[in-house]
Coordinates of C-alpha atoms in Angstrom, one line a residue:
X155 CA -18.7 11.8 9.5
X156 CA -17.0 9.1 7.3
X157 CA -16.3 5.8 9.0
X158 CA -12.7 4.7 8.2
X159 CA -11.6 1.2 8.8
X160 CA -8.2 -0.6 8.1
X161 CA -8.4 -4.4 7.5
X162 CA -5.1 -6.4 7.4
X163 CA -5.1 -10.0 6.0
X164 CA -1.8 -11.8 6.9
X165 CA -1.2 -14.8 4.6
X166 CA 1.5 -17.3 4.2
X167 CA 3.3 -15.3 1.4
X168 CA 1.9 -11.7 1.5
X169 CA 0.2 -9.2 3.8
X170 CA -2.8 -7.3 2.3
X171 CA -4.1 -3.9 3.7
X172 CA -7.5 -2.7 2.7
X173 CA -8.6 1.0 3.6
X174 CA -12.3 1.1 3.7
X175 CA -14.4 4.5 4.0
X176 CA -18.1 3.8 4.8
X177 CA -17.3 0.1 3.9
X178 CA -16.4 1.1 0.4
X179 CA -12.9 0.0 -0.6
X180 CA -10.6 3.0 -1.1
X181 CA -7.1 1.7 -1.1
X182 CA -5.6 -1.7 -1.4
X183 CA -1.9 -2.6 -0.7
X184 CA -0.2 -5.9 -0.9
X185 CA 3.2 -6.7 0.7
X186 CA 5.1 -9.7 -0.2
X187 CA 6.5 -11.3 2.8
X188 CA 9.9 -11.8 1.2
X189 CA 10.2 -8.6 -0.7
X190 CA 13.6 -7.1 -0.8
X191 CA 13.5 -3.8 -2.3
X192 CA 11.2 -1.2 -0.5
X193 CA 11.1 2.7 -1.0
X194 CA 13.0 4.2 1.8
X195 CA 15.5 1.5 2.2
X196 CA 19.1 2.8 2.5
X197 CA 22.0 0.8 0.9
X198 CA 25.7 0.7 0.6
X199 CA 26.0 0.6 -3.3
X200 CA 29.0 0.2 -5.5
X201 CA 29.2 2.5 -8.6
X202 CA 29.3 0.1 -11.7
X203 CA 29.3 2.4 -14.5
X204 CA 29.5 6.2 -15.2
X205 CA 27.3 7.6 -17.9
X206 CA 28.6 11.2 -18.7
X207 CA 25.9 11.6 -21.5
X208 CA 23.1 11.1 -18.9
X209 CA 25.0 12.9 -16.3
X210 CA 24.2 9.8 -14.1
X211 CA 25.6 6.5 -12.8
X212 CA 24.5 3.0 -12.6
X213 CA 24.9 1.5 -8.9
X214 CA 24.8 -2.0 -7.8
X215 CA 22.7 -2.4 -4.8
X216 CA 22.2 -6.2 -5.0
X217 CA 19.3 -6.2 -7.5
X218 CA 19.5 -8.1 -10.8
X219 CA 19.6 -4.7 -12.7
X220 CA 21.8 -2.0 -11.6
X221 CA 19.9 1.0 -10.1
X222 CA 19.8 4.5 -11.6
X223 CA 21.4 7.5 -9.7
X224 CA 21.3 11.0 -11.5
X225 CA 23.6 13.8 -10.6
X226 CA 20.7 16.0 -9.4
X227 CA 19.7 13.4 -6.8
X228 CA 23.2 13.3 -5.3
X229 CA 22.2 16.1 -2.8
X230 CA 24.0 19.2 -2.1
X231 CA 26.1 17.8 0.8
X232 CA 27.1 14.6 -1.0
X233 CA 30.7 15.2 -0.3
X234 CA 30.2 15.7 3.4
X235 CA 28.1 12.5 3.7
X236 CA 30.9 10.4 1.9
X237 CA 33.6 12.0 4.3
X238 CA 31.5 10.9 7.1
X239 CA 31.2 7.4 5.8
X240 CA 34.9 7.2 5.1
X241 CA 35.7 8.6 8.7
X242 CA 33.4 5.7 10.0
X243 CA 35.3 3.3 8.1
X244 CA 38.6 4.4 9.3
X245 CA 37.6 4.6 13.0
X246 CA 35.7 1.1 12.7
X247 CA 32.5 2.6 13.9
X248 CA 33.8 4.9 16.7
X249 CA 32.2 8.0 15.4
X250 CA 31.8 11.6 16.1
X251 CA 28.1 12.9 16.2
X252 CA 27.0 14.5 12.9
X253 CA 26.3 17.9 14.7
X254 CA 30.1 18.0 15.5
X255 CA 31.2 17.1 12.1
X256 CA 32.9 19.6 9.8
X257 CA 30.9 20.1 6.5
X258 CA 32.4 20.2 3.0
X259 CA 31.3 22.7 0.4
X260 CA 28.1 21.9 -1.5
X261 CA 28.5 20.2 -4.8
X262 CA 27.9 22.4 -7.9
X263 CA 24.2 22.2 -8.9
X264 CA 25.4 22.3 -12.5
X265 CA 28.2 20.1 -12.1
X266 CA 29.1 16.8 -13.9
X267 CA 28.9 13.2 -12.4
X268 CA 32.4 12.5 -13.3
X269 CA 33.5 15.3 -11.0
X270 CA 32.1 13.6 -8.0
X271 CA 31.7 9.8 -8.7
X272 CA 34.3 7.2 -9.8
X273 CA 33.7 3.6 -11.0
X274 CA 34.0 1.1 -8.0
X275 CA 33.4 3.8 -5.4
X276 CA 31.0 2.9 -2.4
X277 CA 28.1 5.3 -2.0
X278 CA 25.2 5.7 0.5
X279 CA 22.0 5.6 -1.4
X280 CA 18.2 5.5 -0.8
X281 CA 15.6 3.7 -3.0
X282 CA 13.1 6.3 -4.2
X283 CA 11.3 4.0 -6.7
X284 CA 11.0 0.4 -6.7
X285 CA 12.1 -1.8 -9.8
X286 CA 9.2 -1.4 -12.3
X287 CA 8.9 -3.6 -15.3
X288 CA 12.4 -4.0 -16.9
X289 CA 13.9 -1.0 -15.0
X290 CA 16.0 -1.2 -11.9
X291 CA 15.5 0.9 -8.8
X292 CA 15.8 4.6 -8.8
X293 CA 18.1 6.1 -6.2
X294 CA 18.9 9.2 -4.4
X295 CA 21.9 10.1 -2.2
X296 CA 20.0 12.9 -0.3
X297 CA 18.9 10.6 2.4
X298 CA 15.6 11.2 4.3
X299 CA 14.6 9.0 7.3
X300 CA 10.7 9.2 7.8
X301 CA 8.9 9.1 11.2
X302 CA 5.3 9.7 12.3
X303 CA 5.6 13.6 12.4
X304 CA 9.0 14.4 11.0
X305 CA 11.4 13.4 8.2
X306 CA 15.1 13.7 9.2
X307 CA 17.7 14.9 6.4
X308 CA 21.2 14.4 7.5
X309 CA 23.8 17.1 6.5
X310 CA 21.3 19.7 5.8
X311 CA 20.2 22.7 7.9
X312 CA 16.8 23.5 6.3
X313 CA 13.4 23.2 8.0
X314 CA 10.4 22.8 5.8
X315 CA 6.8 22.6 6.8
X316 CA 4.2 20.6 5.1
X317 CA 2.0 22.7 2.6
X318 CA -1.2 20.8 3.9
X319 CA -0.8 22.7 7.1
X320 CA -2.8 25.8 6.3
X321 CA -2.5 28.0 9.4
X322 CA 0.3 30.5 9.1
X323 CA 0.5 30.8 12.8
X324 CA 1.0 27.0 13.1
X325 CA 3.6 26.9 10.5
X326 CA 5.6 29.6 12.3
X327 CA 5.2 27.9 15.6
X328 CA 6.6 24.6 14.1
X329 CA 9.4 26.2 12.3
X330 CA 10.5 28.1 15.3
X331 CA 10.1 25.1 17.5
X332 CA 12.2 22.9 15.1
X333 CA 15.0 25.5 14.8
X334 CA 15.2 25.5 18.6
X335 CA 15.5 21.7 19.1
X336 CA 17.2 20.3 16.1
X337 CA 21.1 19.9 16.2
X338 CA 23.4 21.4 13.6
X339 CA 23.9 19.5 10.4
X340 CA 20.4 18.1 10.4
X341 CA 17.5 19.2 8.3
X342 CA 13.9 18.5 9.1
X343 CA 10.6 18.3 7.1
X344 CA 7.6 18.6 9.4
X345 CA 4.7 16.3 8.3
X346 CA 1.2 17.2 8.3
X347 CA 0.5 14.8 11.4
X348 CA 2.7 17.1 13.4
X349 CA 0.1 19.9 13.4
X350 CA -0.7 20.8 17.1
X351 CA 1.8 18.5 18.5
X352 CA 3.8 19.5 21.7
X353 CA 7.5 20.1 21.7
X354 CA 8.3 17.2 23.8
X355 CA 6.6 14.7 21.4
X356 CA 8.6 16.1 18.4
X357 CA 11.8 16.2 20.4
X358 CA 11.5 12.5 21.3
X359 CA 10.8 11.5 17.8
X360 CA 13.8 13.8 16.5
X361 CA 16.2 12.1 18.9
X362 CA 15.1 8.7 17.7
X363 CA 15.5 9.4 14.0
X364 CA 19.1 10.9 14.7
X365 CA 19.9 7.8 16.8
X366 CA 18.7 5.5 14.0
X367 CA 21.0 7.3 11.5
X368 CA 24.2 7.5 13.6
X369 CA 23.8 4.0 15.0
X370 CA 24.0 2.6 11.6
X371 CA 27.6 3.9 11.1
X372 CA 28.7 2.1 14.3
X373 CA 28.6 -1.2 12.4
X374 CA 30.6 0.0 9.4
X375 CA 33.7 -2.1 9.2
X376 CA 36.4 -2.4 6.2
X377 CA 35.6 -6.1 5.8
X378 CA 32.0 -5.5 5.0
X379 CA 31.7 -4.9 1.2
X380 CA 29.0 -3.3 -0.8
X381 CA 26.4 -3.9 -1.9
X382 CA 24.4 -4.4 1.3
X383 CA 21.5 -3.0 3.2
X384 CA 22.5 -0.1 5.4
X385 CA 19.3 1.0 7.0
X386 CA 16.1 -0.9 6.4
X387 CA 12.6 0.8 6.5
X388 CA 10.4 -0.8 9.1
X389 CA 8.3 -3.5 7.4
X390 CA 6.0 -2.1 4.8
X391 CA 2.8 -3.1 6.8
X392 CA 3.9 -0.8 9.7
X393 CA 5.2 1.8 7.2
X394 CA 1.7 1.9 5.6
X395 CA -0.1 2.3 9.0
X396 CA 2.4 5.1 9.9
X397 CA 1.6 7.1 6.6
X398 CA -2.1 6.3 6.9
X399 CA -2.5 7.2 10.6
X400 CA -3.1 10.9 9.9
X401 CA -6.8 9.9 9.4
X402 CA -9.1 8.9 12.2
X403 CA -9.6 5.2 12.0
X404 CA -12.7 3.7 13.7
X405 CA -11.0 0.3 13.9
X406 CA -8.0 -1.7 12.6
X407 CA -8.9 -5.4 12.2
X408 CA -5.9 -8.0 11.8
X409 CA -6.1 -11.7 11.6
X410 CA -2.7 -12.4 13.0
X411 CA -1.9 -12.2 16.8
X412 CA 1.7 -11.2 16.5
X413 CA 1.3 -8.4 14.0
X414 CA -1.8 -7.1 15.9
X415 CA 0.4 -6.9 19.0
X416 CA 3.1 -5.2 16.9
X417 CA 0.7 -2.6 15.4
X418 CA -1.0 -2.1 18.9
X419 CA 2.3 -1.3 20.4
X420 CA 3.4 1.0 17.6
X421 CA 0.1 2.9 17.9
X422 CA 0.4 3.1 21.7
X423 CA 3.8 4.9 21.3
X424 CA 2.6 7.4 18.7
X425 CA -1.1 8.0 19.7
X426 CA -2.0 6.1 23.1
X427 CA -5.6 7.1 22.8
X428 CA -5.9 5.0 19.6
X429 CA -4.5 1.8 20.9
X430 CA -8.0 0.3 21.5
X431 CA -9.0 0.5 18.0
X432 CA -6.6 -2.4 17.0
X433 CA -8.8 -5.6 17.0
X434 CA -7.7 -9.3 16.4
X435 CA -10.0 -11.1 14.0
X436 CA -10.2 -14.8 14.5
X437 CA -13.4 -15.9 12.6
X438 CA -13.6 -19.0 10.5
X439 CA -14.5 -16.9 7.3
X440 CA -11.5 -15.3 5.8
X441 CA -11.2 -11.8 7.0
X442 CA -11.5 -10.2 3.4
X443 CA -14.8 -12.1 2.8
X444 CA -16.3 -11.2 6.3
X445 CA -15.9 -7.4 5.5
X446 CA -17.0 -7.9 1.9
X447 CA -13.6 -6.8 0.5
X448 CA -13.1 -9.7 -1.9
X449 CA -16.4 -9.0 -3.6
X450 CA -15.5 -5.4 -4.1
X451 CA -11.9 -6.4 -5.5
X452 CA -13.6 -8.6 -8.1
X453 CA -15.9 -5.8 -9.2
X454 CA -13.3 -3.1 -9.1
X455 CA -10.0 -4.5 -10.7
X456 CA -11.4 -5.8 -14.1
X457 CA -10.8 -4.0 -17.5
X458 CA -14.6 -2.8 -17.2
X459 CA -15.7 -1.1 -14.1
X460 CA -19.4 -0.2 -13.8
X461 CA -20.6 2.6 -11.7
X462 CA -24.1 4.3 -11.3
X463 CA -27.0 4.1 -13.7
X464 CA -25.4 1.6 -16.2
X465 CA -22.4 3.9 -17.0
X466 CA -19.0 2.3 -17.1
X467 CA -15.2 2.7 -17.4
X468 CA -12.8 0.9 -19.6
X469 CA -9.3 1.0 -18.2
X470 CA -6.3 0.1 -20.4
X471 CA -2.6 0.1 -19.5
X472 CA 0.3 0.6 -21.9
X473 CA 4.1 0.8 -21.2
X474 CA 3.8 4.6 -21.7
X475 CA 0.5 5.5 -20.0
X476 CA -2.8 4.4 -18.6
X477 CA -5.9 5.2 -20.6
X478 CA -9.4 5.4 -19.2
X479 CA -12.5 5.7 -21.4
X480 CA -15.8 6.9 -19.8
X481 CA -19.1 5.3 -21.4
X482 CA -22.6 6.2 -20.6
X483 CA -23.7 2.7 -21.4
X484 CA -27.5 2.1 -21.6
X485 CA -28.1 4.9 -19.1
X486 CA -31.0 7.2 -20.3
X487 CA -32.7 10.0 -18.3
X488 CA -35.9 11.7 -19.6
X489 CA -36.1 15.4 -19.2
X490 CA -32.4 15.9 -19.4
X491 CA -30.7 17.2 -22.5
X492 CA -27.4 15.6 -23.9
X493 CA -25.1 18.2 -22.3
X494 CA -26.6 17.7 -18.8
X495 CA -26.5 13.9 -19.2
X496 CA -22.8 14.2 -20.3
X497 CA -22.0 16.4 -17.3
X498 CA -23.9 14.1 -14.8
X499 CA -22.2 10.9 -16.1
X500 CA -18.8 12.7 -16.1
X501 CA -19.2 13.8 -12.5
X502 CA -20.0 10.3 -11.4
X503 CA -17.1 8.9 -13.5
X504 CA -14.6 11.3 -11.9
X505 CA -15.6 10.0 -8.3
X506 CA -14.9 6.4 -9.5
X507 CA -11.7 7.4 -11.4
X508 CA -10.2 9.1 -8.3
X509 CA -11.0 5.9 -6.4
X510 CA -9.5 3.7 -9.0
X511 CA -6.2 5.7 -9.2
X512 CA -5.7 5.2 -5.4
X513 CA -7.0 1.6 -5.4
X514 CA -4.8 0.4 -8.3
X515 CA -2.0 2.8 -7.2
X516 CA -1.7 3.8 -10.9
X517 CA 1.3 6.0 -11.7
X518 CA 2.9 7.9 -14.5
X519 CA 0.7 9.5 -17.1
X520 CA -3.2 8.9 -17.0
X521 CA -5.3 10.0 -19.9
X522 CA -9.0 10.2 -19.4
X523 CA -11.5 10.4 -22.3
X524 CA -14.7 11.8 -20.8
X525 CA -17.9 12.1 -22.7
X526 CA -17.8 15.3 -24.8
X527 CA -19.2 18.5 -23.4
X528 CA -19.7 21.7 -25.3
X529 CA -20.0 24.1 -22.4
X530 CA -16.7 25.6 -21.1
X531 CA -18.4 26.2 -17.7
X532 CA -19.2 22.5 -17.4
X533 CA -15.7 21.6 -18.4
X534 CA -14.4 23.8 -15.6
X535 CA -17.0 22.3 -13.2
X536 CA -15.6 18.9 -14.0
X537 CA -12.0 20.0 -13.7
X538 CA -12.8 21.5 -10.1
X539 CA -14.6 18.3 -9.1
X540 CA -11.6 16.1 -10.1
X541 CA -9.1 18.3 -8.1
X542 CA -11.4 18.2 -5.0
X543 CA -11.7 14.3 -5.4
X544 CA -8.0 13.9 -5.7
X545 CA -7.2 16.2 -2.7
X546 CA -7.2 13.3 -0.4
X547 CA -4.7 11.4 -2.4
X548 CA -1.4 11.2 -0.5
X549 CA 0.6 10.6 -3.6
X550 CA 2.0 13.6 -5.5
X551 CA 0.0 14.5 -8.6
X552 CA -0.8 17.1 -11.2
X553 CA -4.2 17.6 -13.1
X554 CA -4.5 19.5 -16.3
X555 CA -7.8 21.1 -17.6
X556 CA -9.8 19.3 -20.2
X557 CA -8.6 19.7 -23.7
X558 CA -11.0 20.7 -26.6
X559 CA -11.3 17.0 -27.4
X560 CA -12.5 16.2 -23.9
X561 CA -9.3 14.6 -22.7
X562 CA -8.0 15.2 -19.2
X563 CA -4.4 14.5 -18.3
X564 CA -3.1 13.5 -14.9
X565 CA 0.4 12.7 -13.8
X566 CA 0.7 10.7 -10.5
X567 CA 4.0 9.9 -9.0
X568 CA 4.9 6.3 -9.5
X569 CA 7.2 4.7 -6.8
X570 CA 6.0 1.0 -7.0
X571 CA 4.5 -1.1 -9.8
X572 CA 0.8 -0.7 -10.4
X573 CA -1.5 -3.1 -8.4
X574 CA -2.7 -5.9 -10.8
X575 CA -5.2 -8.4 -9.6
X576 CA -6.6 -11.0 -11.9
X577 CA -10.3 -11.0 -11.4
X578 CA -11.1 -14.0 -13.7
X579 CA -11.7 -17.3 -12.0
X580 CA -11.1 -20.9 -12.9
X581 CA -14.0 -22.7 -14.4
X582 CA -16.3 -23.7 -11.4
X583 CA -17.0 -27.0 -13.0
X584 CA -13.5 -28.3 -14.0
X585 CA -11.2 -26.0 -12.0
X586 CA -9.3 -25.4 -15.2
X587 CA -8.6 -29.1 -15.9
X588 CA -11.1 -29.4 -18.8
X589 CA -12.5 -32.5 -16.9
X590 CA -15.6 -32.4 -14.9
X591 CA -16.5 -34.9 -12.0
X592 CA -20.1 -35.8 -11.4
X593 CA -21.6 -32.7 -9.7
X594 CA -24.5 -35.0 -8.6
X595 CA -22.2 -36.8 -6.4
X596 CA -20.8 -33.5 -4.9
X597 CA -23.0 -33.5 -1.7
X598 CA -22.3 -37.3 -1.4
X599 CA -18.5 -36.5 -1.2
X600 CA -19.2 -33.8 1.4
X601 CA -21.2 -36.2 3.5
X602 CA -18.7 -38.9 3.2
X603 CA -16.0 -36.5 4.5
X604 CA -18.3 -35.3 7.3
X605 CA -18.9 -38.9 8.4
X606 CA -15.0 -39.4 8.4
X607 CA -14.7 -36.5 10.7
X608 CA -17.4 -37.5 13.1
X609 CA -16.2 -41.1 13.2
X610 CA -12.4 -40.5 13.4
X611 CA -12.1 -37.0 15.1
X612 CA -14.9 -37.5 17.4
X613 CA -15.9 -33.8 17.3
X614 CA -19.7 -32.7 17.5
X615 CA -19.4 -29.0 16.6
X616 CA -18.3 -28.5 12.9
X617 CA -18.3 -25.5 10.6
X618 CA -18.4 -26.0 6.8
X619 CA -17.4 -23.1 4.6
X620 CA -18.6 -23.3 1.0
X621 CA -19.4 -21.3 -2.0
X622 CA -22.6 -19.1 -1.5
X623 CA -24.4 -21.0 -4.2
X624 CA -23.6 -24.3 -2.6
X625 CA -24.6 -22.9 0.8
X626 CA -28.0 -21.9 -0.5
X627 CA -28.5 -25.4 -2.0
X628 CA -27.6 -26.9 1.6
X629 CA -29.9 -24.6 3.3
X630 CA -33.0 -24.9 0.9
X631 CA -36.2 -26.7 1.5
X632 CA -38.6 -27.4 4.5
X633 CA -35.9 -29.6 6.2
X634 CA -32.6 -28.4 4.7
X635 CA -29.9 -31.1 3.7
X636 CA -27.4 -29.8 6.4
X637 CA -30.0 -30.2 9.1
X638 CA -30.6 -33.9 7.9
X639 CA -27.0 -34.3 8.5
X640 CA -27.2 -32.8 12.0
X641 CA -29.9 -35.4 12.9
X642 CA -28.3 -38.4 11.2
X643 CA -24.8 -37.9 12.8
X644 CA -26.0 -36.2 16.0
X645 CA -23.8 -33.1 15.4
X646 CA -24.0 -29.3 15.4
X647 CA -23.0 -28.3 11.7
X648 CA -23.0 -24.7 10.9
X649 CA -22.7 -23.8 7.0
X650 CA -21.1 -20.5 6.2
X651 CA -20.9 -18.9 2.6
X652 CA -17.5 -17.7 1.5
X653 CA -17.4 -15.6 -1.7
X654 CA -13.8 -16.1 -2.5
X655 CA -14.2 -19.9 -2.9
X656 CA -14.5 -21.7 -6.3
X657 CA -17.9 -23.3 -6.9
X658 CA -17.0 -26.7 -5.6
X659 CA -14.4 -25.7 -2.8
X660 CA -15.2 -26.5 0.7
X661 CA -13.4 -26.8 4.1
X662 CA -14.4 -28.1 7.4
X663 CA -13.4 -26.3 10.8
X664 CA -13.7 -27.4 14.4
X665 CA -15.0 -25.4 17.2
X666 CA -11.7 -23.7 17.7
X667 CA -11.7 -22.4 14.2
X668 CA -8.9 -24.9 13.1
X669 CA -9.2 -26.4 9.6
X670 CA -9.8 -30.1 9.7
X671 CA -7.4 -32.1 7.6
X672 CA -9.2 -34.7 5.6
X673 CA -6.2 -36.5 4.4

């Protein structure tokens, strides 16, 4: 059985989420604390420009570049939705329920944008793609509000079941169940997580989603002008956990008390039996160092990524697509012919590539140059292997068989910018300044600061976090240097290596794990 852990690092400016499988980093997500535009957010936007040639419109939702709304993304019941909004505007929030509201005819699926939208019009839109590179957000007017087990679609009457639920009997049960409990004018997509759930659980969630949608209209007033946020997604951290929680976590470690309480409460509501897996981390070593995540990030986010037996990948990014080149490196195996070697390296490369796509959240077109193989059977084996490896990827994707030149093409839905992490570090000697202070005096500087702490702060139990190389130096010898300091100052000093530190970086902590200010 695979052990799955979620590690959440809450920093001053961002929250980082790392998903581990058997302690191997599989997914990494970073959420900026002040980020404004998230997939799923619903806005009141103002139509800025109609583009008949594109059959689309540009809509102002408050971003520096106007967002793009195509006619096909308006949704069949666009007119009903607009009528409901205008009704809320006239009644100043005193609204009838959606299930009692009279629907308008569907818009023509082959119609023109000019038949439906006018410049300056206020529309309800949802972000389906975040701003990427020079492009503004991508929008849809067919609103969907996601929950743990269900996705609510206002002004629709369809019930759809996740294709990942394989049992026909279960699909029919869920479909019949949803038709019996959902009100008129609401459509529902049943998510994979709903498999086996009782009607009471789904009914409670359905009512909550309906309340979230209808309550938003109670705040609609004529003096409130577009653009503005209409219904915000929950913060992305909780959204990520909501979407990830269809797997069985062994534990969720969080280094922030308030977020740990929030996540624990959220899990208690949707899966009470899992509440105990949320654990607060309060160690002095940064949480990503404690679980070995920073080391994996350094190894996995560079241009060159090594995997087994000396083989490696070279990953390049262009505006149009991502290119991955598979190289066998200095790998050599006696007793194997070239074809067998090529297949073996390609199979191992496929495992790492599937991991890299999820890890970096690479989207759009990905072209992979595998090592050439002559056998059609081997090409099919590799293609089947890649499909199996990508089956666990929640992001929509499509994989094409290898071409005669050994190229595999993958399209993967892109809704956010690709994860880019700089793995190069500052020069450990000069910290990027070009000047070096005398390293022979480095330990003298640390001891001087230690003496200051002992004298001024009057604390006896002290923790010193340093780069692993420096930690090794302080601990070497029959009587290590740090022990000499213990005897000299009559203290209990503990030295801890931290892989994310620069070579000459160090910090002191007290016995309550609070950093000691040396200024």
